[in-house]
Coordinates of C-alpha atoms and ligand atoms in Angstrom, one line a residue:
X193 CA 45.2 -49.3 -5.4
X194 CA 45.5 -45.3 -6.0
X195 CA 45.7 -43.5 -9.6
X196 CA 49.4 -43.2 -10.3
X197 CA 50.6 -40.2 -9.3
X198 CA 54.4 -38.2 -8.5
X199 CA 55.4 -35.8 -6.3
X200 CA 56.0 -32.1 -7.4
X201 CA 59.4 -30.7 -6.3
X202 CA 60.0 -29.4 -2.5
X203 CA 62.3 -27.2 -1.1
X204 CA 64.9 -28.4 1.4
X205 CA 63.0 -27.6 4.8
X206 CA 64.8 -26.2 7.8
X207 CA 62.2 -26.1 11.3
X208 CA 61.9 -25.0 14.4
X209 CA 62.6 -22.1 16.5
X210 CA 66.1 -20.3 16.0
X211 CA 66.6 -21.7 12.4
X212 CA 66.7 -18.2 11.0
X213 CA 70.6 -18.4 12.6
X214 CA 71.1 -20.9 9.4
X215 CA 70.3 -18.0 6.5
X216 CA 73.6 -17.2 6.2
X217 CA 75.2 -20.2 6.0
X218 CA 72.2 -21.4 3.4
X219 CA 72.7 -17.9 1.3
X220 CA 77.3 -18.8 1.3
X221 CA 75.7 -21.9 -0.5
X222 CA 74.9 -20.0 -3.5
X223 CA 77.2 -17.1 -3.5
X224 CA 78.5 -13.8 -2.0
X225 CA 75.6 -11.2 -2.9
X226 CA 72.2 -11.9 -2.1
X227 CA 69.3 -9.8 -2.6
X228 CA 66.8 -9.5 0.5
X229 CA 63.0 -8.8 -0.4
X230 CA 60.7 -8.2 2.2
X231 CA 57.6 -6.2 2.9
X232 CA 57.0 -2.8 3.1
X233 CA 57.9 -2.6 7.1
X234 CA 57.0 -5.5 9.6
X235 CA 60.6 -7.5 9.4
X236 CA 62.8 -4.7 8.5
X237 CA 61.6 -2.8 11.9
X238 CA 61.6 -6.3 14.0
X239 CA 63.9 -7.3 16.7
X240 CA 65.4 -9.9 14.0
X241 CA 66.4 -7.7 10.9
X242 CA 69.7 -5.9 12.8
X243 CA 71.1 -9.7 14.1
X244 CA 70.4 -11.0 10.7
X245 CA 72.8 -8.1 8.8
X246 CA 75.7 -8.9 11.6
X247 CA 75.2 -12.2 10.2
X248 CA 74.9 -11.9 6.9
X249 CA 77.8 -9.7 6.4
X250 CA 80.1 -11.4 8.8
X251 CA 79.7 -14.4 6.7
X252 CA 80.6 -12.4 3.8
X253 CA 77.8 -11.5 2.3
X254 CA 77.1 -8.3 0.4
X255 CA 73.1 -7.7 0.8
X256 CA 70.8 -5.1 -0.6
X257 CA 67.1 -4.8 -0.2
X258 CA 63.7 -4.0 -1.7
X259 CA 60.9 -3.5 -0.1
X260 CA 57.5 -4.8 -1.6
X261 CA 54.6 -3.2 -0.3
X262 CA 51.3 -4.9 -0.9
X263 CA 50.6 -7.5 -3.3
X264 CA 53.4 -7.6 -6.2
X265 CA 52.9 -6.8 -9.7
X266 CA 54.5 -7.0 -12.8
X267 CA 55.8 -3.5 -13.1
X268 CA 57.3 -3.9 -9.3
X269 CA 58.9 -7.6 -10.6
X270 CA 60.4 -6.6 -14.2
X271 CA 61.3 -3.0 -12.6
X272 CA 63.5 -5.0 -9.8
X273 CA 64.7 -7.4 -12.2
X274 CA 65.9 -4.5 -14.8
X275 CA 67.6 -2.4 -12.1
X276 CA 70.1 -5.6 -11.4
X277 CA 70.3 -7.0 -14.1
X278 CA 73.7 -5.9 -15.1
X279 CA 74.9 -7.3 -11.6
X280 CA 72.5 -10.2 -11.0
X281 CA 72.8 -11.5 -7.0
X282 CA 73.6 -14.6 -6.8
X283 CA 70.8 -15.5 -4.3
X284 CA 67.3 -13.8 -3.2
X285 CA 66.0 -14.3 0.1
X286 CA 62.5 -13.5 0.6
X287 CA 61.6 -13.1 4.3
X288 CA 57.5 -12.2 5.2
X289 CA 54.6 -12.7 4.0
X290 CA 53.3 -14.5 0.9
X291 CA 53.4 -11.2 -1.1
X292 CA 56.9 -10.6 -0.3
X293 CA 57.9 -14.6 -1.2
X294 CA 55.9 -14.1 -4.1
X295 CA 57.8 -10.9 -5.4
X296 CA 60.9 -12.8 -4.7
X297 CA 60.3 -16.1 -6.5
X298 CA 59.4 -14.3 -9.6
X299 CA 62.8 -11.3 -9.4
X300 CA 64.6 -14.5 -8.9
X301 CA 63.1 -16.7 -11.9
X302 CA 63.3 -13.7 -14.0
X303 CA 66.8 -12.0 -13.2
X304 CA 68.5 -14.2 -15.6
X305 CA 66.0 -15.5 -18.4
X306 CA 66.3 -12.4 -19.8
X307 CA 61.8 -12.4 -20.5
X308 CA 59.0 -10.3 -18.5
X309 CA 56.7 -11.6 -16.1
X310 CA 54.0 -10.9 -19.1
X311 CA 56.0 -13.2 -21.1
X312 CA 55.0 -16.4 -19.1
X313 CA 51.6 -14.4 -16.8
X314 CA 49.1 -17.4 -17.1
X315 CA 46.1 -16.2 -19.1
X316 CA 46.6 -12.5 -19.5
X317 CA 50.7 -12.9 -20.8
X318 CA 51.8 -14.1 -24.1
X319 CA 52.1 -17.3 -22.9
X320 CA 55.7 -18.2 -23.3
X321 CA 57.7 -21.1 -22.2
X322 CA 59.4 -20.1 -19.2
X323 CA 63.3 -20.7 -20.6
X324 CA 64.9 -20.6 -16.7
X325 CA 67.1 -20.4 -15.3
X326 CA 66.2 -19.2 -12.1
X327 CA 68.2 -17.6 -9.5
X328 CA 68.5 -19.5 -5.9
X329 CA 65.8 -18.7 -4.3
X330 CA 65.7 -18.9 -0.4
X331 CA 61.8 -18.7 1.6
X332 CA 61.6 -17.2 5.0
X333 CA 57.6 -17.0 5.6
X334 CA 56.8 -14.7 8.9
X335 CA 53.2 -15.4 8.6
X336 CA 51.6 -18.8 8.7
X337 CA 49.0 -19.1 5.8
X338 CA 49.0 -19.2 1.7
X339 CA 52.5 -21.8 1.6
X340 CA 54.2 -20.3 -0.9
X341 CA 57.4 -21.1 0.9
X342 CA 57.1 -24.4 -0.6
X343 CA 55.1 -23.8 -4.1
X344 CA 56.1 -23.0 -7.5
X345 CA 53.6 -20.2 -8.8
X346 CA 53.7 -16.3 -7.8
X347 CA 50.5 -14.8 -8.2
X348 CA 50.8 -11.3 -9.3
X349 CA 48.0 -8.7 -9.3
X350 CA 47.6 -5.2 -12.0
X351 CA 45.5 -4.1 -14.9
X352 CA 45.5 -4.7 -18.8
X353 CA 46.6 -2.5 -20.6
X354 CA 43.2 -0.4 -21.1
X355 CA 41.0 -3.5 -19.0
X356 CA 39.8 -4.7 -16.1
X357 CA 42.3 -6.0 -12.9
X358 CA 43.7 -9.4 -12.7
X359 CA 45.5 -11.7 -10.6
X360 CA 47.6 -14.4 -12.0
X361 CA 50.2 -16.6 -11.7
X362 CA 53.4 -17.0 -13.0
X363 CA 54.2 -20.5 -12.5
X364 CA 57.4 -23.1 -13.2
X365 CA 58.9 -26.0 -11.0
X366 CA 62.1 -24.2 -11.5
X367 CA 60.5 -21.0 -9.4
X368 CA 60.2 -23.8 -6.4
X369 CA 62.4 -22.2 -3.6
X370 CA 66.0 -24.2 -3.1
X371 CA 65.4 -23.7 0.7
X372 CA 62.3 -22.9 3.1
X373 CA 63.3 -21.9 6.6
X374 CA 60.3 -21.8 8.8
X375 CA 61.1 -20.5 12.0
X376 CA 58.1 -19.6 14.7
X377 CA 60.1 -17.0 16.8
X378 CA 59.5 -14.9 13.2
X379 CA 55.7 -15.3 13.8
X380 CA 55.8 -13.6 17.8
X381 CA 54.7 -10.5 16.5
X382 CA 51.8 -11.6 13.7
X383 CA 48.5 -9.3 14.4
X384 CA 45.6 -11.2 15.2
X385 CA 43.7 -10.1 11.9
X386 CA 46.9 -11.5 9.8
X387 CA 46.8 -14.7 11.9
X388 CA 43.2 -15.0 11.6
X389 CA 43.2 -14.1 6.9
X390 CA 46.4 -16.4 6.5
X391 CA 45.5 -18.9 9.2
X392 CA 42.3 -19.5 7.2
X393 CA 44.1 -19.6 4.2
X394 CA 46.2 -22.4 5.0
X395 CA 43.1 -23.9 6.6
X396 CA 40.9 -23.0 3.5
X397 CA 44.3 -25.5 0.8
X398 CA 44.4 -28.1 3.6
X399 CA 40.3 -29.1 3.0
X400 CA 40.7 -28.1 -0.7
X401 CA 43.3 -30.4 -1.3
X402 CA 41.9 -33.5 0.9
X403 CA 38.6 -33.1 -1.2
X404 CA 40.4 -32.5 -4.6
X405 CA 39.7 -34.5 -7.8
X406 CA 43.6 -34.3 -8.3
X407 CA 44.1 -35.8 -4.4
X408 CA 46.6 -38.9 -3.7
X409 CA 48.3 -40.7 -1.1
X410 CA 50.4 -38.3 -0.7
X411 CA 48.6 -35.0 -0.8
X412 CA 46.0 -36.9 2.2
X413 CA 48.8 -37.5 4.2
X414 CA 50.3 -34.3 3.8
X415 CA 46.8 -32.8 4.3
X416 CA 45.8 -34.6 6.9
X417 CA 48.9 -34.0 8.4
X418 CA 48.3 -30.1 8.3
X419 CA 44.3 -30.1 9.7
X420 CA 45.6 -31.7 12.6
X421 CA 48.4 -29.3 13.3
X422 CA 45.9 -26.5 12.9
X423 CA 43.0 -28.0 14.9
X424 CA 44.4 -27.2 17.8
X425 CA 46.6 -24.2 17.0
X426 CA 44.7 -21.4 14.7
X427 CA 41.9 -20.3 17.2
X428 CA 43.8 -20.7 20.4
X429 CA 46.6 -18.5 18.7
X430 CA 44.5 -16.0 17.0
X431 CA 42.5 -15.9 21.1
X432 CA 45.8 -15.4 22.7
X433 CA 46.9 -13.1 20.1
X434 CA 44.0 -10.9 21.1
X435 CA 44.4 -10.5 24.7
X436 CA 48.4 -9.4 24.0
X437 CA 49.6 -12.5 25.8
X438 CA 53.7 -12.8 25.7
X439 CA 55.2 -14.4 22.4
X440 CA 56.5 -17.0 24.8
X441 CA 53.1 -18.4 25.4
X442 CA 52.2 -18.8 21.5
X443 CA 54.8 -20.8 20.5
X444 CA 53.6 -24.1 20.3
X445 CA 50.8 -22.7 18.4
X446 CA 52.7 -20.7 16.0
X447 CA 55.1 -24.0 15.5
X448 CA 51.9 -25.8 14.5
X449 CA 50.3 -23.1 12.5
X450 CA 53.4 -22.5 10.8
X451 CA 53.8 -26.5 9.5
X452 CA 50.0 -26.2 9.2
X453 CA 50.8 -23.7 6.8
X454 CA 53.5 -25.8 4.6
X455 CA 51.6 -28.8 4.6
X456 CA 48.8 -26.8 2.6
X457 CA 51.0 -25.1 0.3
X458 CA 52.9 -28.9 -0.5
X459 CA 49.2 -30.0 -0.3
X460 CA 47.8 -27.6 -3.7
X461 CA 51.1 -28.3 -5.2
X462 CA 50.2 -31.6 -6.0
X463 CA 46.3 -32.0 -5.4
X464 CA 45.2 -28.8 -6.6
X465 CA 42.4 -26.6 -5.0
X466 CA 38.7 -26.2 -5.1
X467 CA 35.7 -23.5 -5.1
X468 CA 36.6 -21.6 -2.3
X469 CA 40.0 -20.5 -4.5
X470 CA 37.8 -20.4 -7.2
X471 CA 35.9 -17.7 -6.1
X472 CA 38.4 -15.6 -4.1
X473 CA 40.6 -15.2 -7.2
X474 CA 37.7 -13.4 -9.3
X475 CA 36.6 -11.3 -6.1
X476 CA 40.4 -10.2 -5.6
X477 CA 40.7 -9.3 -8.8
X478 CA 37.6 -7.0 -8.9
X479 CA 37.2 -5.8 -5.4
X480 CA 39.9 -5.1 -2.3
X481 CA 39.5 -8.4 -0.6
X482 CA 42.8 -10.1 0.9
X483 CA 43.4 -13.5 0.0
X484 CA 43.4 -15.2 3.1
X485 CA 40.1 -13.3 4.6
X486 CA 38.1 -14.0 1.7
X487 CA 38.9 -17.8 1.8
X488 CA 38.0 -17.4 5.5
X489 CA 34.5 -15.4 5.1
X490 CA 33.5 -18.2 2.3
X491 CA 35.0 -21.7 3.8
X492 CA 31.9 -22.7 5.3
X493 CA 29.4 -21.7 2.9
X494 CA 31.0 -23.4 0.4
X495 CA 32.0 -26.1 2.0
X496 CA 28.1 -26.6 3.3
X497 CA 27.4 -26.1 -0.6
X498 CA 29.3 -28.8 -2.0
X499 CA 28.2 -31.2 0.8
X500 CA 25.1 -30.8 -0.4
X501 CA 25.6 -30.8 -4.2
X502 CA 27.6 -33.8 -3.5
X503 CA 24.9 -35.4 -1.4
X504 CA 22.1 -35.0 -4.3
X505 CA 24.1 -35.7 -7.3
X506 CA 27.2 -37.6 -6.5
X507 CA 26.5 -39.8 -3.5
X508 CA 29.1 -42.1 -4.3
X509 CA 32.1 -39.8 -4.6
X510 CA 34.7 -40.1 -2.1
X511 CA 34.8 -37.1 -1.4
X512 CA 31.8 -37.4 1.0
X513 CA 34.3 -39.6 3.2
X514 CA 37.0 -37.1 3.1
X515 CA 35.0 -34.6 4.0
X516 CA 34.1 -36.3 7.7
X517 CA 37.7 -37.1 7.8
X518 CA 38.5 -33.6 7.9
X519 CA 35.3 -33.2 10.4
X520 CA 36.9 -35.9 12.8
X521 CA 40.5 -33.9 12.4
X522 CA 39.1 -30.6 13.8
X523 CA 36.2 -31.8 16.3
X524 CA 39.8 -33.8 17.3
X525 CA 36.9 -36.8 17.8
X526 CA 38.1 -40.0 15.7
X527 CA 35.1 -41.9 16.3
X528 CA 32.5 -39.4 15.4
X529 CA 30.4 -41.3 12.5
X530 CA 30.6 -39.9 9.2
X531 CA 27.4 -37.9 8.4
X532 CA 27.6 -36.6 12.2
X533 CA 31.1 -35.7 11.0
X534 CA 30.2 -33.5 8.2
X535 CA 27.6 -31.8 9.9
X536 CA 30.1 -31.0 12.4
X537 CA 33.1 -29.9 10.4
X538 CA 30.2 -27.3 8.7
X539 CA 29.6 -26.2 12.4
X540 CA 33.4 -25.5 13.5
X541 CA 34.0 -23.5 10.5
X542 CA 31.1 -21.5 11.1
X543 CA 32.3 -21.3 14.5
X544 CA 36.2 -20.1 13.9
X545 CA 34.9 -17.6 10.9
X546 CA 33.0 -15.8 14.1
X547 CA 35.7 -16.6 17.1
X548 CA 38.2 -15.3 14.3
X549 CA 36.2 -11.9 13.6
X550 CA 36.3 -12.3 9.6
X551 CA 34.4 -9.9 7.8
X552 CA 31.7 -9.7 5.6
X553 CA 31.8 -9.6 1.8
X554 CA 30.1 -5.9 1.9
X555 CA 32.2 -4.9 4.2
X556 CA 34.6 -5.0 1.2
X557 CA 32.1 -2.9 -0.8
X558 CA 30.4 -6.1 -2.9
X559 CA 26.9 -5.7 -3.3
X560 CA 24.7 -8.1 -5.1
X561 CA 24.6 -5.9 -8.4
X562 CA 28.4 -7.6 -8.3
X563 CA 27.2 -11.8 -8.1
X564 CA 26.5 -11.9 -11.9
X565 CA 30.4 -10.7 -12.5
X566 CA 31.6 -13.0 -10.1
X567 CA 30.1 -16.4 -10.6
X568 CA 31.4 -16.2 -14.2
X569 CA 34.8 -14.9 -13.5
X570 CA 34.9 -17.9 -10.4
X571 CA 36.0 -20.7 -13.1
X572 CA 39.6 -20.8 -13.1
X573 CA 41.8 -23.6 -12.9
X574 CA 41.2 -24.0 -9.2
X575 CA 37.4 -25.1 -9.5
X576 CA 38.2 -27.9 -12.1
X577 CA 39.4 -29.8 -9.3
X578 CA 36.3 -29.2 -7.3
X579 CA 35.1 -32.0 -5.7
X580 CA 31.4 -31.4 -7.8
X581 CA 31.0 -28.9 -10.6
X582 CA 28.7 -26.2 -8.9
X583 CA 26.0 -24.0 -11.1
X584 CA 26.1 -20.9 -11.1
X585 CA 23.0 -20.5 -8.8
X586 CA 25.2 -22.3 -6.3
X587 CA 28.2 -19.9 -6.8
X588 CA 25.6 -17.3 -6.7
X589 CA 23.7 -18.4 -3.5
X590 CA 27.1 -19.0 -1.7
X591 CA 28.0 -15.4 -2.0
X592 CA 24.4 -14.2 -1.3
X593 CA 25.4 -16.0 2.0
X594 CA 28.3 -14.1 2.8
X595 CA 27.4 -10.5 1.4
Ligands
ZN752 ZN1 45.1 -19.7 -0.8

């Protein structure tokens, strides 16, 4: 029998190709004046942005819209929120990426609570209750990667006053979007280096969460559920993406990439993560590496580490087992035995980091003068549900790996 364990709210999902059709009927749920975030340029320039203001407007809807242009932070949230705060909308839709879903799940939680995002910040606010309530908050992702369709944290990146950079989270179940379309006909025109970053995100929360200390029933399913839709999808996708074949030939791909991609964000909602997010939040923070590409560019030399780690001082952890599960899932072999399995879920990671082009960490600018920094900065709440606690000479030699 399993720990006890409970389900962490979800959003109502809508899927499959077309479903962006349903905004404006979801948006008339919640009222007649909807604030649209997106970023800087991709979906306001697409074929879909003109169709969807028809739409919007001939269902009654008054719409404005703010653009977010890289990675949110708390002057661009509390700024937003100011500016309407006289004339709150009664619903924000954020459509793109996850820095645009993340700017518009904190405008929305914060538009009528009447606090700052550094009220509630996790570790560098003042640590506040979050008092609510939010506004409706509606998820359109047009990439396929970090889930926050479907999660109830924004992470927000800027500086202390007078210290170093930071990226944290504001985080409440009430932030948890009301609805999550996730159309694929939104992810036709994804370039291959953001289907490659946020491909290996969602790939990066789908093995954190299987191997997690915090993992249940529900969280394998839901993870198991995810590798296998990405298996197939991310390197065929990211291949065909590449040689500038027609959007009509990626869709089954970008259908599977883009549940792939929900899976893992409902996957860390309720499991939690592990080293890989441990490490990427304290390089982010100090140096300009994007999310998604720097789970990529460590995936397998973590995941080689804690196999090992695992192997020499917890043989008995069932994590081991997960671990081949997940190697069985993307060699899409179910009969492969289990230390055979390991060995080659190692291999096809190693494998997809070079078919997917990813970077190295000094190609960022990281030099080993940075490790020390690093390894101690790496021990946020995502390591504690490592699978093994690491040492720092294992932090250490990971990112050696990668430099
Ligand atoms: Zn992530």
């Amino acid at each position: 029998m399993s720990a006890p364990f409970a389900v962490a709210r979800l959003p109502r999902l809508v899927v499959g190709p077309g479903r962006l059709a349903e905004l404006p009927d979801v948006a008339a749920a919640f009222g007649r004046h909807a604030l649209l975030v997106t970023g800087a340029r991709s979906f306001r320039e697409s074929a879909a942005w003109d169709p969807l203001i028809v739409a919007l407007e001939a269902a009654g809807i008054a719409w404005e819209h703010l653009a977010v242009s890289g990675e949110p932070s708390p002057e661009l949230v509390d700024g937003a929120v100011a500016a309407r705060r006289a004339d709150p909308p009664d619903v924000v839709i954020g459509i793109g990426g996850g820095s645009a879903l993340d700017a518009a799940k904190a405008i929305a939680g914060l538009l009528r609570s009447g606090t700052t995002t550094l009220d509630h910040l996790e570790g560098v606010g003042r640590g506040l209750a979050y008092p609510g309530p939010a506004t409706p908050f509606v998820a359109v992702p047009t990439t396929a990667g970090t889930g926050s369709e479907v999660t109830k944290n924004a992470v927000l990146s800027g500086h202390l006053p007078g210290g170093g950079p930071f990226k944290r989270s504001f985080r409440d179940e009430a932030l948890v979007a009301r609805v999550a379309i996730l159309d694929p006909d939104l992810l036709a025109g994804c370039p291959p280096a953001v289907i490659a970053g946020d491909g290996m995100d969602a790939l990066t929360q789908l093995l954190e969460a299987l191997t997690s200390t915090g993992a249940s029933p529900f969280t394998d399913a839901v993870a198991r559920a995810g590798l296998a839709a990405a298996a197939g999808a991310l390197p065929s996708w990211h291949a065909a993406a590449l040689a500038g074949a027609p959007g009509v030939a990626t869709l089954t791909d970008r259908a599977a990439m883009s549940w792939a991609a929900c899976c893992s964000g409902i996957a860390l909602a309720n499991a939690g993560l592990g080293a890989v997010h441990g490490i990427v939040a304290a390089l982010g923070a100090r140096l300009p590496v994007p999310h998604g590409t720097g789970c990529g560019v460590l995936l397998a030399a973590t995941t080689r580490a804690n196999l090992a780690a695992l192997a020499a001082r917890a043989p008995g952890s069932p994590a081991l087992a997960r671990y081949a599960d997940a190697g069985r899932i993307l060699a899409r072999y179910s009969a492969l035995p289990d230390e055979a399995a390991r060995d080659s879920l190692v291999a096809e990671l190693q494998a997809w980091t070079e078919a997917l082009g990813l970077p190295r960490l000094a190609d960022f600018g990281m030099t080993p003068a940075d490790l020390p920094a690093v390894v101690a900065d790496s021990r946020g709440s995502s390591m504690r549900t490592n699978p093994i606690a690491l040492t720092d000479p294992e932090i250490a030699a990971i990112l050696a790996e990668c430099l």
